[in-house]
Coordinates of C-alpha atoms in Angstrom, one line a residue:
Chain A
X1251 CA 99.8 137.5 95.1
X1252 CA 102.7 137.4 97.6
X1253 CA 103.3 133.7 97.0
X1254 CA 103.5 134.0 93.3
X1255 CA 106.4 136.5 93.3
X1256 CA 108.4 133.8 95.1
X1257 CA 107.4 131.3 92.5
X1258 CA 108.8 133.5 89.7
X1259 CA 112.1 133.6 91.5
X1260 CA 112.1 129.8 91.8
X1261 CA 111.2 129.6 88.1
X1262 CA 114.3 131.7 87.2
X1263 CA 116.5 129.6 89.5
X1264 CA 115.3 126.3 88.0
X1265 CA 115.8 127.5 84.5
X1266 CA 119.3 128.7 85.4
X1267 CA 120.3 125.6 87.3
X1268 CA 119.0 123.4 84.5
X1269 CA 121.0 125.2 81.8
X1270 CA 124.1 125.3 84.0
X1271 CA 124.0 121.5 84.5
X1272 CA 123.4 121.0 80.8
X1273 CA 126.4 123.1 79.8
X1274 CA 128.8 122.3 82.6
X1275 CA 128.4 118.6 83.5
X1276 CA 130.3 115.9 81.9
X1277 CA 127.9 113.1 82.9
X1278 CA 125.4 112.3 80.3
X1279 CA 122.7 111.2 82.7
X1280 CA 123.1 114.4 84.7
X1281 CA 122.7 116.3 81.5
X1282 CA 119.3 114.6 81.0
X1283 CA 118.4 115.6 84.6
X1284 CA 119.5 119.2 83.8
X1285 CA 117.2 119.2 80.8
X1286 CA 114.3 118.1 83.0
X1287 CA 115.0 120.7 85.6
X1288 CA 115.2 123.4 82.9
X1289 CA 111.8 122.3 81.5
X1290 CA 110.3 122.0 84.9
X1291 CA 111.2 125.7 85.5
X1292 CA 109.2 126.7 82.4
X1293 CA 106.3 124.5 83.5
X1294 CA 106.4 126.4 86.9
X1295 CA 106.2 129.7 85.0
X1296 CA 103.0 128.7 83.3
X1297 CA 101.4 127.4 86.5
X1298 CA 102.4 130.5 88.4
X1299 CA 100.8 132.7 85.7
X1300 CA 97.6 130.8 86.1
X1301 CA 97.5 131.2 89.9
X1302 CA 94.9 133.2 91.7
X1303 CA 95.0 133.7 95.5
X1304 CA 92.3 131.5 97.0
X1305 CA 91.4 130.3 93.5
X1306 CA 89.5 127.1 93.1
X1307 CA 89.3 124.4 90.5
X1308 CA 86.8 125.8 88.0
X1309 CA 84.8 122.6 87.6
X1310 CA 83.9 121.8 91.2
X1311 CA 82.5 125.0 92.5
X1312 CA 80.0 127.5 91.1
X1313 CA 81.5 130.6 92.7
X1314 CA 84.9 132.2 91.9
X1315 CA 87.6 133.2 92.0
X1316 CA 88.9 130.4 89.8
X1317 CA 92.4 129.3 88.8
X1318 CA 92.9 129.7 85.1
X1319 CA 92.6 126.2 83.7
X1320 CA 94.2 126.7 80.3
X1321 CA 97.9 126.9 81.3
X1322 CA 97.4 123.7 83.3
X1323 CA 96.1 121.9 80.3
X1324 CA 99.0 123.3 78.2
X1325 CA 101.5 122.1 80.8
X1326 CA 100.0 118.6 80.9
X1327 CA 100.7 118.4 77.2
X1328 CA 104.2 119.9 77.6
X1329 CA 104.9 117.3 80.4
X1330 CA 104.0 114.5 78.0
X1331 CA 106.4 116.0 75.4
X1332 CA 109.1 116.3 78.1
X1333 CA 108.7 112.6 79.1
X1334 CA 109.1 111.6 75.4
X1335 CA 112.2 113.7 75.1
X1336 CA 113.6 112.2 78.3
X1337 CA 112.9 108.7 77.0
X1338 CA 114.7 109.3 73.7
X1339 CA 117.6 110.9 75.5
X1340 CA 118.0 108.1 78.0
X1341 CA 117.8 105.5 75.2
X1342 CA 120.7 107.3 73.5
X1343 CA 122.6 107.4 76.8
X1344 CA 122.1 103.7 77.4
X1345 CA 123.3 102.9 73.9
X1346 CA 126.5 105.0 74.5
X1347 CA 126.9 103.2 77.9
X1348 CA 126.6 99.8 76.3
X1349 CA 129.4 100.7 73.8
X1350 CA 131.8 102.4 76.2
X1351 CA 130.9 101.4 79.8
X1352 CA 130.9 105.0 81.0
X1353 CA 128.5 108.0 81.2
X1354 CA 131.4 110.5 80.9
X1355 CA 131.1 112.5 77.7
X1356 CA 134.8 113.3 77.7
X1357 CA 135.8 109.6 78.0
X1358 CA 133.4 108.6 75.2
X1359 CA 134.8 111.3 72.9
X1360 CA 138.4 110.3 73.6
X1361 CA 137.6 106.6 73.1
X1362 CA 135.8 107.2 69.8
X1363 CA 137.6 105.6 66.9
Chain B
X757 CA 86.1 118.0 51.7
X758 CA 85.8 120.2 54.7
X759 CA 88.1 117.9 56.7
X760 CA 91.1 118.3 54.3
X761 CA 93.2 120.3 56.9
X762 CA 93.0 117.9 59.8
X763 CA 93.6 114.9 57.4
X764 CA 96.9 116.5 56.5
X765 CA 98.1 115.9 60.0
X766 CA 96.2 112.8 61.0
X767 CA 97.1 110.7 57.9
X768 CA 100.8 110.6 58.5
X769 CA 100.4 110.3 62.3
X770 CA 98.1 107.3 62.0
X771 CA 100.2 106.0 59.1
X772 CA 103.2 106.0 61.4
X773 CA 101.5 103.2 63.4
X774 CA 101.5 100.9 60.3
X775 CA 105.3 100.1 60.4
X776 CA 105.2 99.6 64.2
X777 CA 102.4 97.0 63.9
X778 CA 103.4 95.3 60.6
X779 CA 107.1 96.1 60.2
X780 CA 108.4 93.0 62.0
X781 CA 106.1 90.4 60.6
X782 CA 105.1 91.7 57.1
X783 CA 108.0 94.0 56.1
X784 CA 107.1 94.1 52.4
X785 CA 103.4 95.0 53.1
X786 CA 104.5 97.6 55.7
X787 CA 106.9 99.2 53.2
X788 CA 104.1 99.4 50.5
X789 CA 101.6 100.8 52.9
X790 CA 104.2 103.4 54.1
X791 CA 104.8 104.4 50.5
X792 CA 101.1 104.6 50.0
X793 CA 100.6 106.9 52.9
X794 CA 103.4 109.2 51.7
X795 CA 102.0 109.3 48.2
X796 CA 98.5 109.9 49.7
X797 CA 100.0 112.8 51.6
X798 CA 101.2 114.3 48.3
X799 CA 97.6 114.0 47.0
X800 CA 96.2 115.7 50.1
X801 CA 98.8 118.5 49.8
X802 CA 97.8 119.0 46.1
X803 CA 94.1 119.0 47.0
X804 CA 94.8 121.7 49.6
X805 CA 96.8 123.8 47.1
X806 CA 94.0 123.5 44.6
X807 CA 91.4 124.4 47.2
X808 CA 93.3 127.5 48.2
X809 CA 93.8 128.4 44.6
X810 CA 90.1 128.2 43.8
X811 CA 88.3 129.3 47.0
X812 CA 91.0 131.2 49.0
X813 CA 92.4 130.4 52.5
X814 CA 90.8 127.6 54.4
X815 CA 90.4 127.5 58.2
X816 CA 89.3 124.6 60.4
X817 CA 88.7 124.5 64.2
X818 CA 89.3 121.1 65.7
X819 CA 86.3 119.5 67.3
X820 CA 83.9 122.1 65.9
X821 CA 84.5 124.5 68.8
X822 CA 84.3 128.2 68.5
X823 CA 87.5 129.7 67.0
X824 CA 88.5 131.5 70.2
X825 CA 88.5 128.3 72.3
X826 CA 89.4 125.5 69.8
X827 CA 92.6 124.7 68.1
X828 CA 92.7 126.3 64.7
X829 CA 94.2 125.0 61.5
X830 CA 94.7 127.3 58.6
X831 CA 96.0 127.0 55.0
X832 CA 96.7 129.9 52.8
X833 CA 98.8 130.4 49.7
X834 CA 102.1 130.4 51.6
X835 CA 101.5 127.5 54.0
X836 CA 100.0 125.3 51.2
X837 CA 103.3 125.6 49.3
X838 CA 105.3 124.4 52.3
X839 CA 102.8 121.6 53.0
X840 CA 103.3 120.5 49.4
X841 CA 107.1 120.8 49.7
X842 CA 107.1 118.6 52.8
X843 CA 104.9 116.0 51.2
X844 CA 106.8 115.8 47.9
X845 CA 110.3 115.8 49.4
X846 CA 109.4 113.2 52.0
X847 CA 107.7 110.9 49.5
X848 CA 110.4 111.3 46.8
X849 CA 113.3 110.8 49.2
X850 CA 111.6 107.7 50.7
X851 CA 111.1 106.1 47.3
X852 CA 114.5 107.0 45.9
X853 CA 117.2 107.7 48.4
X854 CA 116.2 105.5 51.3
X855 CA 118.9 103.0 52.1
X856 CA 117.7 101.5 55.4
X857 CA 114.3 100.1 54.9
X858 CA 113.3 99.0 58.4
X859 CA 110.0 99.6 60.1
X860 CA 111.1 102.0 62.8
X861 CA 112.7 104.4 60.2
X862 CA 109.5 104.3 58.2
X863 CA 107.6 105.3 61.3
X864 CA 109.9 108.1 62.2
X865 CA 109.8 109.4 58.6
X866 CA 106.0 109.7 58.8
X867 CA 106.1 111.3 62.2
X868 CA 108.6 113.9 60.9
X869 CA 106.2 114.6 58.0
X870 CA 103.3 114.9 60.5
X871 CA 105.2 117.3 62.7
X872 CA 106.4 119.6 59.9
X873 CA 103.0 119.6 58.2
X874 CA 101.4 120.5 61.5
X875 CA 103.9 123.4 61.9
X876 CA 102.9 124.6 58.4
X877 CA 99.1 124.5 59.0
X878 CA 98.6 125.4 62.6
X879 CA 97.0 128.7 63.6
X880 CA 97.8 128.3 67.3
X881 CA 101.2 129.2 68.9
X882 CA 101.1 126.4 71.5
X883 CA 100.2 123.8 68.9
X884 CA 103.2 125.0 67.0
X885 CA 105.3 124.0 70.0
X886 CA 103.8 120.5 70.1
X887 CA 104.4 120.0 66.3
X888 CA 107.9 121.4 66.7
X889 CA 108.7 118.7 69.3
X890 CA 107.0 115.9 67.3
X891 CA 109.2 116.7 64.3
X892 CA 112.2 117.2 66.6
X893 CA 111.8 113.9 68.3
X894 CA 111.5 112.1 65.0
X895 CA 114.6 113.9 63.8
X896 CA 116.7 113.0 66.8
X897 CA 115.8 109.4 66.5
X898 CA 116.4 109.4 62.7
X899 CA 119.9 110.7 63.3
X900 CA 120.5 108.0 65.9
X901 CA 119.4 105.4 63.4
X902 CA 122.9 104.9 62.2
X903 CA 125.1 102.5 64.3
X904 CA 128.1 103.7 66.2
X905 CA 129.2 106.3 68.8
X906 CA 129.4 109.2 66.4
X907 CA 125.7 109.1 65.4
X908 CA 124.5 108.5 69.0
X909 CA 126.6 111.4 70.4
X910 CA 125.5 113.7 67.6
X911 CA 121.9 112.7 68.1
X912 CA 122.2 113.4 71.9
X913 CA 123.6 116.8 71.3
X914 CA 121.0 117.5 68.7
X915 CA 118.3 116.5 71.2
X916 CA 119.7 118.7 74.0
X917 CA 120.1 121.8 71.8
X918 CA 116.8 121.2 70.0
X919 CA 114.9 120.7 73.3
X920 CA 116.4 123.9 74.8
X921 CA 115.3 125.7 71.6
X922 CA 111.8 124.3 71.8
X923 CA 111.5 125.0 75.5
X924 CA 112.6 128.6 75.1
X925 CA 109.9 128.9 72.4
X926 CA 107.4 127.5 74.9
X927 CA 108.5 130.1 77.4
X928 CA 107.9 132.8 74.8
X929 CA 104.4 131.4 74.3
X930 CA 103.9 131.7 78.1
X931 CA 104.9 135.3 78.0
X932 CA 102.5 135.9 75.1
X933 CA 99.7 134.3 77.0
X934 CA 100.4 136.3 80.1
X935 CA 100.4 139.5 78.0
X936 CA 97.3 138.8 76.0
X937 CA 95.3 135.8 77.4
X938 CA 95.1 134.1 74.0
X939 CA 97.0 131.6 72.0
X940 CA 95.3 131.8 68.6
X941 CA 97.5 133.6 66.0
X942 CA 94.6 135.7 64.7
X943 CA 93.6 136.9 68.2
X944 CA 97.2 137.5 69.2
X945 CA 97.7 139.8 66.2
X946 CA 94.9 142.1 67.5
X947 CA 95.7 141.7 71.2
X948 CA 99.4 142.5 70.9
X949 CA 98.6 145.8 69.3
X950 CA 96.3 146.6 72.2
X951 CA 98.9 145.6 74.8
X952 CA 101.5 147.8 73.2
X953 CA 104.4 146.6 71.1
X954 CA 107.1 148.0 73.4
X955 CA 105.7 146.3 76.5
X956 CA 108.6 144.3 78.1
X957 CA 106.4 141.2 78.1
X958 CA 105.9 141.4 74.4
X959 CA 109.5 142.1 73.6
X960 CA 110.7 139.3 75.8
X961 CA 108.2 136.9 74.2
X962 CA 109.5 137.9 70.7
X963 CA 113.1 137.3 71.8
X964 CA 112.4 133.9 73.3
X965 CA 110.3 132.8 70.3
X966 CA 112.9 133.9 67.8
X967 CA 115.8 132.3 69.7
X968 CA 113.9 129.1 70.1
X969 CA 113.2 128.9 66.3
X970 CA 116.7 130.2 65.6
X971 CA 118.0 127.0 67.2
X972 CA 116.0 125.0 64.7
X973 CA 117.1 127.2 61.8
X974 CA 120.7 126.9 63.1
X975 CA 121.3 130.7 63.0
X976 CA 124.8 131.7 64.2
X977 CA 125.7 131.3 67.1
X978 CA 123.1 128.5 67.6
X979 CA 124.4 126.3 64.7
X980 CA 126.8 124.0 66.4
X981 CA 124.5 120.9 66.4
X982 CA 123.8 121.0 62.7
X983 CA 127.0 120.0 61.0
X984 CA 127.5 117.1 63.5
X985 CA 124.0 115.8 63.1
X986 CA 123.9 116.0 59.3
X987 CA 127.3 114.5 58.9
X988 CA 126.7 111.7 61.4
X989 CA 123.3 110.6 60.0
X990 CA 122.9 108.2 57.1
X991 CA 122.8 109.9 53.7
X992 CA 119.0 109.5 53.2
X993 CA 118.3 110.9 56.7
X994 CA 120.6 113.9 56.2
X995 CA 119.0 114.6 52.8
X996 CA 115.5 114.6 54.5
X997 CA 116.7 116.8 57.4
X998 CA 118.6 119.2 55.1
X999 CA 115.6 119.6 52.8
X1000 CA 112.9 120.1 55.5
X1001 CA 114.4 120.3 59.0
X1002 CA 115.2 124.0 58.9
X1003 CA 112.9 125.1 56.0
X1004 CA 109.7 124.6 57.8
X1005 CA 110.8 126.3 61.1
X1006 CA 112.0 129.1 58.9
X1007 CA 108.5 129.4 57.4
X1008 CA 107.2 129.4 61.0
X1009 CA 109.5 132.2 62.0
X1010 CA 108.2 134.3 59.0
X1011 CA 104.7 133.5 59.9
X1012 CA 105.1 134.4 63.6
X1013 CA 106.9 137.6 62.9
X1014 CA 104.5 138.9 60.4
X1015 CA 101.2 137.2 61.2
X1016 CA 101.5 137.5 65.0
X1017 CA 103.9 140.3 65.9
X1018 CA 103.4 142.1 62.6
X1019 CA 105.7 144.6 60.9
X1020 CA 104.4 147.4 63.1
X1021 CA 106.2 145.6 66.0
X1022 CA 109.5 145.7 64.1
X1023 CA 108.9 149.5 63.5
X1024 CA 108.0 150.1 67.2
X1025 CA 111.1 148.3 68.6
X1026 CA 114.0 149.3 66.4
X1027 CA 116.4 147.3 68.6
X1028 CA 114.8 144.1 67.6
X1029 CA 115.2 144.9 63.9
X1030 CA 118.8 145.8 64.5
X1031 CA 119.5 142.6 66.3
X1032 CA 117.9 140.6 63.5
X1033 CA 120.2 142.3 61.0
X1034 CA 123.2 141.6 63.3
X1035 CA 122.2 137.9 63.5
X1036 CA 121.8 137.8 59.7
X1037 CA 125.2 139.3 59.1
X1038 CA 126.8 136.9 61.6
X1039 CA 125.1 133.9 60.1
X1040 CA 126.1 134.8 56.6
X1041 CA 129.7 135.5 57.6
X1042 CA 130.2 132.6 59.9
X1043 CA 128.4 130.1 57.6
X1044 CA 130.4 131.2 54.6
X1045 CA 133.8 131.2 56.3
X1046 CA 133.2 127.9 58.2
X1047 CA 132.0 126.3 55.0
X1048 CA 135.3 127.2 53.3
X1049 CA 137.3 125.5 56.0
X1050 CA 135.4 122.1 55.9
X1051 CA 137.0 119.0 54.4
X1052 CA 133.8 116.9 54.8
X1053 CA 131.3 117.8 52.1
X1054 CA 128.2 117.2 54.3
X1055 CA 129.6 119.6 57.0
X1056 CA 130.4 122.1 54.2
X1057 CA 126.8 121.9 53.0
X1058 CA 125.5 122.3 56.6
X1059 CA 127.4 125.5 57.1
X1060 CA 126.1 126.7 53.7
X1061 CA 122.6 126.3 55.2
X1062 CA 123.7 128.6 58.0
X1063 CA 124.6 131.2 55.4
X1064 CA 121.3 130.8 53.6
X1065 CA 119.3 131.1 56.8
X1066 CA 121.1 134.4 57.5
X1067 CA 119.8 135.7 54.2
X1068 CA 116.3 134.6 55.2
X1069 CA 116.7 136.6 58.4
X1070 CA 117.6 139.7 56.3
X1071 CA 114.3 139.3 54.4
X1072 CA 112.5 139.3 57.8
X1073 CA 114.4 142.3 59.1
X1074 CA 113.8 144.5 56.0
X1075 CA 110.1 143.6 56.2
X1076 CA 108.8 144.9 52.9
X1077 CA 106.6 142.7 50.8
X1078 CA 109.4 142.1 48.3
X1079 CA 111.8 141.2 51.1
X1080 CA 109.4 138.8 52.8
X1081 CA 108.7 137.1 49.4
X1082 CA 112.5 136.9 49.0
X1083 CA 112.8 135.1 52.4
X1084 CA 110.1 132.6 51.4
X1085 CA 111.6 132.0 48.0
X1086 CA 115.1 131.5 49.5
X1087 CA 113.7 128.9 51.9
X1088 CA 112.2 127.0 49.0
X1089 CA 115.4 127.4 47.0
X1090 CA 117.6 126.1 49.8
X1091 CA 115.4 123.2 50.4
X1092 CA 115.4 122.0 46.8
X1093 CA 119.1 122.5 46.3
X1094 CA 120.1 120.9 49.6
X1095 CA 117.9 117.9 49.0
X1096 CA 119.6 117.2 45.7
X1097 CA 123.1 117.9 47.1
X1098 CA 122.7 115.6 50.2
X1099 CA 121.3 112.8 48.0
X1100 CA 124.3 113.3 45.8
X1101 CA 126.7 112.9 48.7
X1102 CA 125.0 109.6 49.5
X1103 CA 125.6 108.5 45.9
X1104 CA 129.3 109.5 46.0
X1105 CA 129.8 107.9 49.4
X1106 CA 128.1 104.6 48.3
X1107 CA 129.8 104.2 44.9
X1108 CA 133.2 105.8 45.4
X1109 CA 133.6 105.9 49.2
X1110 CA 134.1 109.7 48.7
X1111 CA 133.0 111.9 51.6
X1112 CA 135.6 114.7 51.6
X1113 CA 136.1 117.5 49.2
X1114 CA 139.5 116.1 48.2
X1115 CA 138.2 112.7 47.5
X1116 CA 135.7 114.1 45.0
X1117 CA 138.6 114.6 42.6
X1118 CA 137.8 113.4 39.1
X1119 CA 134.3 112.2 39.9
X1120 CA 133.0 114.5 37.1
X1121 CA 134.3 111.9 34.7
X1122 CA 133.4 108.8 36.7
X1123 CA 129.8 109.9 37.5
X1124 CA 129.1 112.6 34.9
X1125 CA 125.3 112.8 35.5
X1126 CA 125.4 113.2 39.3
X1127 CA 128.3 115.6 39.1
X1128 CA 126.5 117.8 36.6
X1129 CA 123.4 117.8 38.8
X1130 CA 125.6 118.8 41.8
X1131 CA 127.0 121.6 39.7
X1132 CA 123.6 122.9 38.9
X1133 CA 122.4 122.7 42.5
X1134 CA 125.6 124.5 43.7
X1135 CA 124.9 127.3 41.1
X1136 CA 121.5 127.7 42.7
X1137 CA 123.1 128.0 46.1
X1138 CA 125.5 130.6 44.9
X1139 CA 122.6 132.4 43.3
X1140 CA 123.3 132.6 39.6
X1141 CA 120.5 132.8 36.9
X1142 CA 118.4 131.0 35.8
X1143 CA 118.0 129.1 39.1
X1144 CA 115.6 129.7 42.0
X1145 CA 118.5 130.7 44.3
X1146 CA 119.1 133.6 41.9
X1147 CA 115.5 134.6 42.1
X1148 CA 115.5 134.7 45.9
X1149 CA 118.7 136.7 46.1
X1150 CA 117.6 139.1 43.4
X1151 CA 114.3 139.9 45.2
X1152 CA 116.3 140.3 48.5
X1153 CA 118.9 142.6 46.9
X1154 CA 116.2 144.7 45.2
X1155 CA 114.2 145.0 48.4
X1156 CA 117.3 146.0 50.3
X1157 CA 118.1 148.7 47.8
X1158 CA 114.5 150.0 47.9
X1159 CA 114.7 150.1 51.8
X1160 CA 118.1 151.8 51.6
X1161 CA 119.6 149.0 53.7
X1162 CA 123.0 149.3 52.3
X1163 CA 124.6 146.9 54.8
X1164 CA 122.3 144.2 53.6
X1165 CA 123.1 144.9 49.9
X1166 CA 126.8 144.6 50.7
X1167 CA 126.4 141.4 52.7
X1168 CA 124.2 139.8 50.0
X1169 CA 126.9 140.5 47.4
X1170 CA 129.6 139.2 49.8
X1171 CA 127.5 136.1 50.5
X1172 CA 127.5 135.4 46.8
X1173 CA 131.3 135.6 46.7
X1174 CA 131.6 133.3 49.8
X1175 CA 129.2 130.8 48.3
X1176 CA 131.1 131.0 45.0
X1177 CA 134.3 130.2 46.9
X1178 CA 133.0 127.1 48.7
X1179 CA 131.0 125.9 45.8
X1180 CA 134.0 126.5 43.5
X1181 CA 136.1 124.2 45.7
X1182 CA 133.7 121.3 45.1
X1183 CA 133.2 122.0 41.4
X1184 CA 137.0 122.4 40.9
X1185 CA 137.6 119.0 42.5
X1186 CA 134.8 117.3 40.5
X1187 CA 135.9 118.6 37.1
X1188 CA 139.4 120.0 37.1
X1189 CA 141.4 118.0 39.5
X1190 CA 143.2 114.9 38.3
X1191 CA 141.5 111.6 39.2
X1192 CA 141.8 110.9 42.9
X1193 CA 144.7 109.2 44.4
X1194 CA 143.6 105.8 45.6
X1195 CA 139.9 106.5 45.1
X1196 CA 138.5 103.4 43.5
X1197 CA 134.9 102.9 42.6
X1198 CA 133.5 100.7 45.4
X1199 CA 131.0 98.9 43.2
X1200 CA 132.9 96.9 40.6
X1201 CA 131.3 98.4 37.6
X1202 CA 132.6 98.2 34.0
X1203 CA 130.5 101.1 32.8
X1204 CA 128.7 102.2 35.9
X1205 CA 125.9 99.6 35.5
X1206 CA 126.6 97.3 38.4
X1207 CA 125.8 99.8 41.1
X1208 CA 122.9 98.9 43.4
X1209 CA 119.5 99.8 42.1
X1210 CA 118.7 102.2 45.0
X1211 CA 121.8 104.2 43.9
X1212 CA 120.4 104.6 40.4
X1213 CA 117.1 105.9 41.8
X1214 CA 119.1 108.2 44.0
X1215 CA 120.9 109.6 40.9
X1216 CA 117.4 110.1 39.3
X1217 CA 116.4 112.1 42.4
X1218 CA 119.6 114.2 42.3
X1219 CA 118.9 115.1 38.6
X1220 CA 115.3 115.9 39.2
X1221 CA 116.2 118.2 42.1
X1222 CA 118.7 120.0 40.0
X1223 CA 116.2 120.4 37.2
X1224 CA 113.7 121.6 39.8
X1225 CA 116.0 124.4 40.9
X1226 CA 116.1 125.6 37.2
X1227 CA 112.4 125.1 36.6
X1228 CA 111.3 126.8 39.8
X1229 CA 113.8 129.5 39.0
X1230 CA 112.2 130.1 35.6
X1231 CA 108.8 130.1 37.3
X1232 CA 109.9 132.3 40.2
X1233 CA 107.7 135.2 39.0
X1234 CA 104.7 132.9 39.3
X1235 CA 105.8 131.7 42.7
X1236 CA 106.3 135.3 44.0
X1237 CA 102.8 136.2 42.6
X1238 CA 101.3 133.2 44.4
X1239 CA 102.8 134.4 47.7
X1240 CA 101.9 138.0 47.1
X1241 CA 98.3 138.3 48.4
X1242 CA 99.3 136.7 51.7
X1243 CA 102.5 138.6 52.1
X1244 CA 100.7 141.9 51.3
X1245 CA 98.0 141.0 53.8
X1246 CA 100.6 140.7 56.5
X1247 CA 102.3 144.0 55.9

């Protein structure tokens, strides 16, 4: 389980970086990227929790140890949800860009009638 | 009808495809089918309520798998009330208050209903996340449905904050799974007790789940998205969101705290209970004071919701049967009153171009029926008898006195004063202020007859909602008795 400790650190870093970009960055597209990084960190947490050293895919071999399949299934669902959120977010960003010709949130706020 | 529970979720989801397929080519047929699906959903919700009343709680495992493996659905006395509330509010608002009648909005409306119904009937914490996101995505897109920068920006912020909240909830679910190895609520209830309530994993999971749902409830300090989103959306959408958007996640929070973590968890970790009380006090105070400072009526009402959700959190923190019942009654009370009030802001905006508190001056004479209904709904928010808002606050205050939680007693009384202050501002403008300066009725009506028909139906909705606050208030003992077996089973 040496590798998995490292993965938990990466999970914390990804969540932190994602939130920081979301809060700090003025660029709307980068905010969407930050949201994705944040979500990816959470996905990594689930996958790490399912990890077993030398674990195999449970369907292909009869002898263990197996990697826990349930978190992977959950994360497949969560990834689909994340893609939908990204799509809606980017649609909104495109709409704002069409109106204002910029991705800068500050510029859009100032230009707003 | 053993498939009643899955139908509750699948009917609106499949129904949401109708406007996508037919909306462009056969708009009238599409509208009728959408209305049919919404009314059918009310029928299903009534059927579930009747089934629960006659044969007790119903459970269903999707795909006929064993309960430990499959995805469970469950309807008991509490969840069936919220399913009915979602179905009735969505159908009534769609038939009366809807202004924009395009296919995409119909589709999103149904997806919103599907997501919220799913939250109410799911018995699986991960599925709760999926339904949370389905309803969330529909809500973001509904807010963005209005043209212009303001709505797009508000929807973007709503999306960012809502997604952070849902993802934190998902992380909490991850911690729960790591701690227990299960996701079904019934199994978690047993497994968490075995793991130990003060295990860091369990406490972290509770904090993440509560913060995640707290974003959806707009508890202070997570409320910033709400006034912007509600004020930027079209009136019909903000009425829908205000009625259901925070109510059902509020129900989910009650369910998770008492059905999954249980009251023993609150007893075992006093810090959590203390934090809930602090969040409640902060939400009541911030919601009340910020509501007082708003000039836009819809922003004022959004902050009033922050205050109401603070009271709900008190009910959760006290955790006696009376307090939990109070939390549930307050959720219903807020939903009914806010639905009527937001629909009324739509009527005033459409007929008199009035959106600020000041521009409501004299509308008590120009639109007597709507103004009177607004008055009644505000009375329910303040919590005066005989409305349902009074019933909720009364149960909460009595439970707080019984639990010797004097802070809560004081804050509940203060919340009434704060509510009286902001509601009083609106009522004073409506009835006592001289007719507005330069506020002309937009519709050129001699006696109020020339307004658009949808406006008249909206007025009917406002009046019915105001009557409902009184009728549910008079029947509040029956409502509390209906919740009682489930609430006592939790505690």
